Amino acid sequence: MALNTSAEAPVPVGEISRLIGGWIDRLGAVWVEGQITQLSRRPGAGVVFLTLRDPSYDISIGVTCFRQVFDAVADVVGEGARVVVHAKPEWYAPRGQLSLRAAEIRPVGVGELLARLEMLKKALAAEGLFAAGRKKPLPFLPQLIGLVCGRASAAERDVLENARHRWPAVRFEVRNVPVQGVHAVPQVVQAVKELDAIEEVDVIIVARGGGSVEDLLPFSDEQLVRAVAECRTPVVSAIGHEPDNPLLDYVADLRASTPTDAAKKVVPDVGEEAERVRMLRDRGRRCVDALVGREERGLANALARPAMEDPHRMVDERADHVASLVDRSRRTLGHLLDRADSELTHTHARVVALSPAATLKRGYAVLQKGDGHVVRDGAEVEPGEALRARVAQGEFTVRVDG
């Protein structure tokens, strides 16, 4: 229940601590899972103190238990071990401190860890975080590579030396973080996000050498998997392990078996690329030489043709033929014109000979009635009728006399 307080009527610290303790006492016992980060077993003391930490969220809480409770698992549990604790929350009023009183401690076995990882893997796969369509291609030649690894570790040395040996001009932006233990997950996640926020970083490598299943647990953490899935920059998982794969391998855009393998897959070999360029240059030169040679042969064949060696030869050969045709045409046309002229002359002579004017010139006359009708029969006229007589040189009027 909320307290009615004010600046004029405050509640003493002791009362607040007492009320908090009362509320916490009402809580029942719970099963809690975490990783032991600190362990205090003082000789002769009847109580063991330890700190239980959640590596995914960087949260810790103190745990106390009687010595006989811890002695039951002392042979298999130590700092860094993951355990499940059955405990009841307690409030220490004088210091205002919350802790857990453990009644039972159980170590988390490898089989159980693998089973939980398998369940988490299926859940994340169902969300599509491992889908091949989400994988981003790596750049051919990254200018700046982000590297997340342990400080002064063999993984860091392998990546840097192999990458610079393959391509001396490559640059790195390194983030040294814990790669195992309770502080690994939040710091690895922070390092990945920092590198992803740098525009110049072309690819990010998360590297670590081999280790046991427990050592590699940070790289199967759900928080890290989701952080990598949200990266805009391609991420390479380079965890040196065989036969088990942490979940980082599935969400990363590329999986490398070792840090050395990551350097080989991310950075091209300058010698190999130079050889490839040389081979391509030689191939291009051969192609150009073959093309030029083929065109030269084609041009030589074209120039070797008679028409190209003596271009006027064809014109000269055709000129005589054209002249012969012109002469033949001229002769033919002359014959046609001569024959037509002769036929025209004969026709003109016949026309002249048969024309009425020629008849009139021989002394004949043509008689016509008033309406222009030519008189051909004496019965066509009557006595006294006036007729018009047409002769070769003019015409005159006559009258029928009987």
XYZ file of C-alpha atoms in Angstrom:
402
model
C 0.000 0.000 0.000
C 1.173 3.536 -0.712
C 2.215 5.645 2.253
C 0.769 9.074 2.981
C 3.852 11.220 3.345
C 4.833 14.825 2.741
C 7.712 17.168 3.349
C 6.115 18.133 6.652
C 5.368 14.532 7.648
C 8.202 12.332 6.362
C 8.751 8.702 7.260
C 11.982 7.766 9.071
C 14.519 5.618 7.261
C 14.123 2.849 9.771
C 10.380 2.717 9.179
C 10.881 2.571 5.417
C 13.437 -0.207 5.806
C 11.082 -2.073 8.135
C 8.189 -1.769 5.658
C 10.351 -2.933 2.751
C 11.469 -5.895 4.798
C 7.869 -6.722 5.577
C 6.913 -6.685 1.925
C 9.895 -8.837 0.969
C 9.144 -11.339 3.748
C 5.811 -11.993 2.112
C 7.588 -13.271 -1.030
C 7.952 -16.997 -1.276
C 11.008 -19.006 -2.237
C 12.006 -18.927 -5.922
C 14.341 -20.804 -8.250
C 16.973 -18.447 -9.663
C 19.575 -19.115 -12.348
C 22.813 -17.190 -12.706
C 26.569 -17.304 -12.798
C 28.742 -17.195 -9.673
C 31.114 -14.234 -9.872
C 32.365 -13.976 -6.306
C 32.665 -16.724 -3.718
C 33.674 -16.261 -0.070
C 34.241 -19.359 2.094
C 35.964 -18.243 5.258
C 37.554 -21.030 7.301
C 35.415 -21.900 10.294
C 32.521 -19.681 9.166
C 29.123 -21.301 9.053
C 27.830 -19.093 6.222
C 29.082 -18.897 2.621
C 28.722 -15.633 0.675
C 28.536 -15.527 -3.106
C 27.366 -13.174 -5.849
C 24.972 -14.408 -8.519
C 25.065 -12.513 -11.803
C 22.908 -12.451 -14.931
C 25.478 -12.065 -17.756
C 22.866 -11.027 -20.286
C 21.654 -7.961 -18.406
C 24.674 -7.183 -16.190
C 22.674 -7.517 -12.962
C 23.974 -9.083 -9.754
C 22.524 -10.034 -6.383
C 24.125 -11.361 -3.225
C 23.397 -14.883 -2.007
C 24.064 -16.444 1.411
C 23.746 -20.044 2.450
C 24.760 -22.298 5.257
C 28.043 -24.059 4.801
C 26.477 -27.513 4.568
C 24.282 -26.296 1.665
C 27.336 -25.191 -0.328
C 29.499 -28.158 0.715
C 27.051 -30.447 -1.074
C 28.153 -28.967 -4.445
C 31.567 -27.559 -3.533
C 33.385 -30.101 -5.688
C 31.619 -29.061 -8.927
C 30.782 -25.409 -8.292
C 33.176 -22.480 -8.267
C 33.546 -18.949 -9.564
C 32.254 -18.696 -13.144
C 29.952 -21.709 -12.789
C 26.288 -21.456 -13.766
C 23.940 -22.640 -11.032
C 20.267 -22.842 -10.142
C 19.501 -21.700 -6.602
C 16.370 -22.299 -4.539
C 16.296 -19.253 -2.273
C 14.080 -16.835 -0.414
C 14.570 -13.063 -0.713
C 15.754 -11.381 2.486
C 16.062 -7.755 3.498
C 18.857 -6.690 5.841
C 17.294 -3.625 7.441
C 20.389 -2.055 9.082
C 22.103 -1.677 5.703
C 19.046 -1.601 3.477
C 20.429 -4.507 1.460
C 18.554 -7.185 -0.482
C 19.948 -10.713 -0.739
C 18.863 -14.289 -1.278
C 19.022 -17.007 1.361
C 19.777 -20.226 -0.530
C 18.368 -23.513 0.704
C 19.627 -25.555 -2.265
C 22.206 -25.086 -5.015
C 22.279 -27.129 -8.194
C 24.950 -26.868 -10.888
C 23.720 -26.447 -14.455
C 25.119 -29.344 -16.472
C 26.415 -29.204 -20.023
C 23.548 -31.314 -21.276
C 21.018 -28.962 -19.757
C 22.836 -25.945 -21.196
C 22.829 -27.502 -24.663
C 19.131 -28.329 -24.359
C 18.346 -24.698 -23.452
C 20.476 -23.439 -26.309
C 18.632 -25.728 -28.700
C 15.283 -24.368 -27.515
C 16.547 -20.791 -27.901
C 17.914 -21.643 -31.342
C 14.519 -22.930 -32.499
C 12.737 -19.875 -31.111
C 15.105 -17.440 -32.835
C 14.959 -19.427 -36.076
C 11.160 -19.243 -35.983
C 11.484 -15.451 -35.844
C 13.559 -15.572 -39.045
C 16.808 -14.310 -37.496
C 18.771 -17.129 -39.126
C 17.129 -16.885 -42.568
C 19.494 -16.880 -45.540
C 17.625 -13.948 -47.078
C 18.796 -11.724 -44.208
C 22.479 -12.408 -44.856
C 24.382 -9.401 -46.150
C 27.216 -9.892 -48.656
C 30.726 -8.977 -47.582
C 32.545 -6.207 -49.484
C 35.241 -7.373 -51.872
C 37.925 -5.151 -50.349
C 36.991 -3.640 -46.949
C 38.833 -0.412 -46.187
C 38.213 -0.527 -42.430
C 37.477 -3.718 -40.467
C 35.951 -3.731 -36.999
C 37.378 -6.417 -34.707
C 35.872 -7.536 -31.400
C 38.222 -9.826 -29.449
C 40.022 -10.383 -26.181
C 42.883 -8.116 -25.200
C 46.312 -9.373 -26.394
C 44.657 -12.645 -27.402
C 45.809 -15.177 -29.969
C 42.600 -14.512 -31.914
C 43.467 -10.814 -32.248
C 47.006 -11.624 -33.356
C 45.829 -14.205 -35.898
C 43.304 -11.845 -37.489
C 45.619 -8.823 -37.640
C 48.710 -10.661 -38.876
C 46.930 -12.780 -41.490
C 44.847 -9.885 -42.797
C 47.835 -7.541 -43.114
C 49.891 -10.278 -44.695
C 47.200 -10.771 -47.318
C 46.505 -7.072 -47.866
C 49.035 -4.720 -46.174
C 46.887 -1.604 -46.635
C 43.924 -2.918 -44.628
C 43.001 -0.948 -41.486
C 41.371 -2.141 -38.252
C 39.177 -0.621 -35.576
C 39.736 -2.949 -32.589
C 37.561 -3.303 -29.504
C 39.164 -5.406 -26.747
C 36.535 -6.953 -24.472
C 36.180 -9.989 -22.205
C 35.210 -12.986 -24.329
C 34.125 -15.221 -21.478
C 32.720 -14.797 -18.010
C 29.965 -12.661 -16.593
C 31.101 -9.395 -18.184
C 31.485 -10.791 -21.703
C 27.945 -10.407 -23.077
C 27.264 -6.719 -22.286
C 30.713 -5.612 -23.395
C 30.673 -7.642 -26.615
C 27.215 -6.261 -27.413
C 28.391 -2.706 -26.716
C 31.486 -3.189 -28.887
C 29.443 -4.536 -31.794
C 27.014 -1.607 -31.585
C 29.860 0.918 -31.417
C 31.513 -0.514 -34.524
C 28.199 -0.731 -36.364
C 27.638 2.972 -35.692
C 30.933 3.914 -37.424
C 30.153 4.666 -41.085
C 33.679 3.815 -42.266
C 33.568 0.258 -40.891
C 32.794 -2.108 -43.783
C 32.659 -5.414 -41.895
C 32.793 -6.559 -38.253
C 34.639 -9.675 -37.050
C 33.771 -11.178 -33.668
C 36.740 -13.436 -32.847
C 37.707 -15.795 -30.073
C 39.865 -18.879 -29.794
C 38.543 -22.289 -28.853
C 37.013 -23.174 -25.545
C 34.572 -25.368 -23.696
C 30.819 -25.137 -24.017
C 30.671 -23.005 -20.855
C 33.383 -20.670 -22.169
C 31.458 -20.106 -25.396
C 28.099 -19.409 -23.742
C 28.371 -15.604 -24.175
C 28.311 -16.105 -27.969
C 24.972 -17.939 -27.709
C 23.347 -15.243 -25.601
C 20.025 -13.997 -26.926
C 20.951 -10.356 -26.360
C 24.093 -10.696 -28.498
C 22.238 -12.620 -31.212
C 19.604 -9.897 -31.516
C 22.226 -7.145 -31.501
C 24.046 -8.802 -34.418
C 20.764 -9.330 -36.279
C 20.077 -5.568 -36.075
C 23.488 -4.564 -37.448
C 23.580 -2.747 -40.783
C 27.223 -3.804 -41.204
C 28.017 -7.407 -42.233
C 29.173 -9.463 -39.250
C 31.578 -12.426 -39.386
C 31.571 -15.007 -36.599
C 35.102 -16.287 -35.990
C 34.808 -18.453 -32.901
C 37.485 -21.152 -32.930
C 35.439 -24.202 -32.132
C 34.459 -27.499 -33.542
C 32.012 -29.531 -33.216
C 29.395 -27.256 -31.561
C 28.357 -23.930 -33.020
C 27.288 -20.991 -30.838
C 24.150 -19.176 -31.965
C 26.318 -16.300 -33.197
C 27.342 -18.534 -36.124
C 23.737 -18.787 -37.312
C 22.844 -15.099 -37.142
C 26.160 -13.806 -38.529
C 26.381 -13.006 -42.235
C 29.404 -15.310 -42.563
C 30.790 -18.058 -40.344
C 34.536 -18.674 -40.168
C 35.913 -21.763 -38.480
C 38.798 -19.856 -36.829
C 40.046 -16.260 -36.552
C 42.664 -17.080 -39.185
C 39.952 -18.356 -41.496
C 38.009 -15.114 -40.929
C 40.994 -13.035 -42.056
C 41.297 -15.143 -45.216
C 37.590 -14.847 -46.016
C 37.275 -11.124 -45.322
C 40.474 -9.808 -46.914
C 41.606 -10.809 -50.430
C 45.197 -11.908 -51.010
C 47.181 -9.176 -52.742
C 49.367 -11.748 -54.531
C 46.394 -13.706 -55.796
C 44.620 -10.543 -56.918
C 47.759 -9.310 -58.703
C 48.049 -12.671 -60.466
C 44.366 -12.523 -61.380
C 44.812 -9.022 -62.782
C 47.838 -10.192 -64.783
C 45.888 -13.152 -66.177
C 42.948 -10.937 -67.081
C 45.282 -8.409 -68.692
C 46.967 -11.156 -70.733
C 43.598 -12.576 -71.692
C 42.403 -9.129 -72.746
C 45.564 -8.576 -74.767
C 45.109 -11.930 -76.531
C 41.508 -11.112 -77.316
C 42.449 -7.699 -78.721
C 45.330 -9.178 -80.742
C 43.035 -11.854 -82.157
C 40.417 -9.266 -83.043
C 42.933 -6.944 -84.685
C 44.533 -9.883 -86.555
C 41.150 -11.063 -87.830
C 40.233 -7.570 -89.005
C 43.634 -7.141 -90.677
C 43.180 -10.392 -92.593
C 39.696 -9.365 -93.615
C 40.979 -5.988 -94.791
C 43.833 -7.643 -96.722
C 41.395 -10.018 -98.435
C 39.149 -7.121 -99.335
C 42.052 -5.102 -100.747
C 43.248 -8.138 -102.748
C 40.047 -8.240 -104.809
C 40.388 -6.978 -108.434
C 37.776 -4.312 -107.888
C 39.842 -2.849 -105.032
C 43.254 -3.207 -106.781
C 42.061 -1.397 -109.973
C 38.810 0.403 -109.185
C 38.613 1.911 -112.746
C 38.887 -1.466 -114.434
C 35.216 -2.222 -114.073
C 34.318 1.244 -115.375
C 36.640 0.863 -118.332
C 35.235 -2.581 -119.162
C 31.705 -1.232 -119.059
C 32.594 1.948 -120.995
C 33.190 0.030 -124.289
C 29.969 -1.875 -123.802
C 28.075 1.334 -123.117
C 29.603 2.994 -126.229
C 28.599 -0.031 -128.341
C 25.080 0.169 -126.985
C 24.917 3.908 -127.648
C 26.049 3.406 -131.273
C 23.610 0.558 -131.740
C 20.818 2.648 -130.278
C 21.737 5.585 -132.472
C 21.722 3.419 -135.620
C 18.460 1.792 -134.702
C 16.870 5.143 -134.001
C 18.195 6.504 -137.302
C 16.663 3.575 -139.209
C 13.371 4.090 -137.448
C 13.377 7.807 -138.191
C 14.299 7.232 -141.872
C 11.540 4.675 -142.330
C 9.047 6.914 -140.586
C 10.069 9.840 -142.804
C 9.636 7.733 -145.940
C 6.238 6.534 -144.805
C 5.238 10.077 -143.969
C 6.307 11.300 -147.394
C 4.356 8.564 -149.170
C 1.325 9.179 -147.012
C 1.518 12.890 -147.645
C 1.694 12.295 -151.389
C -1.350 10.064 -151.278
C -3.233 12.531 -149.144
C -2.373 15.344 -151.551
C -3.344 13.267 -154.528
C -6.665 12.296 -153.038
C -7.519 15.647 -151.474
C -10.525 17.677 -152.911
C -8.206 20.638 -153.503
C -6.172 18.637 -155.972
C -9.351 17.648 -157.817
C -10.488 21.241 -157.920
C -7.126 22.243 -159.379
C -7.821 19.918 -162.277
C -10.917 22.054 -163.199
C -13.608 20.444 -161.185
C -16.096 22.361 -159.061
C -18.185 21.443 -156.027
C -21.822 22.542 -155.948
C -23.473 23.130 -152.613
C -26.990 24.056 -151.649
C -27.721 26.928 -149.389
C -27.580 24.642 -146.373
C -24.099 23.447 -147.338
C -25.252 20.069 -148.680
C -23.078 18.922 -151.613
C -25.033 18.169 -154.773
C -24.251 14.688 -156.045
C -27.370 14.017 -158.164
C -29.203 16.244 -160.657
C -32.467 15.215 -159.181
C -31.504 16.942 -155.946
C -31.916 20.439 -157.493
C -34.840 22.317 -158.925
C -35.000 24.823 -161.799
C -34.178 28.316 -160.659
C -32.519 27.130 -157.424
C -29.377 29.122 -156.479
C -26.305 27.000 -155.780
C -22.812 27.866 -154.631
C -19.994 26.641 -156.813
C -16.571 26.130 -155.223
C -13.538 25.965 -157.513
C -9.796 25.728 -156.851
C -9.378 29.488 -156.528
C -12.550 30.713 -154.775
C -16.280 30.252 -155.179
C -19.322 31.893 -156.867
C -23.117 31.524 -157.144
C -24.918 29.773 -160.035
C -28.591 29.226 -160.736
C -30.220 26.141 -162.182
C -31.674 26.869 -165.609
C -34.005 24.016 -166.373
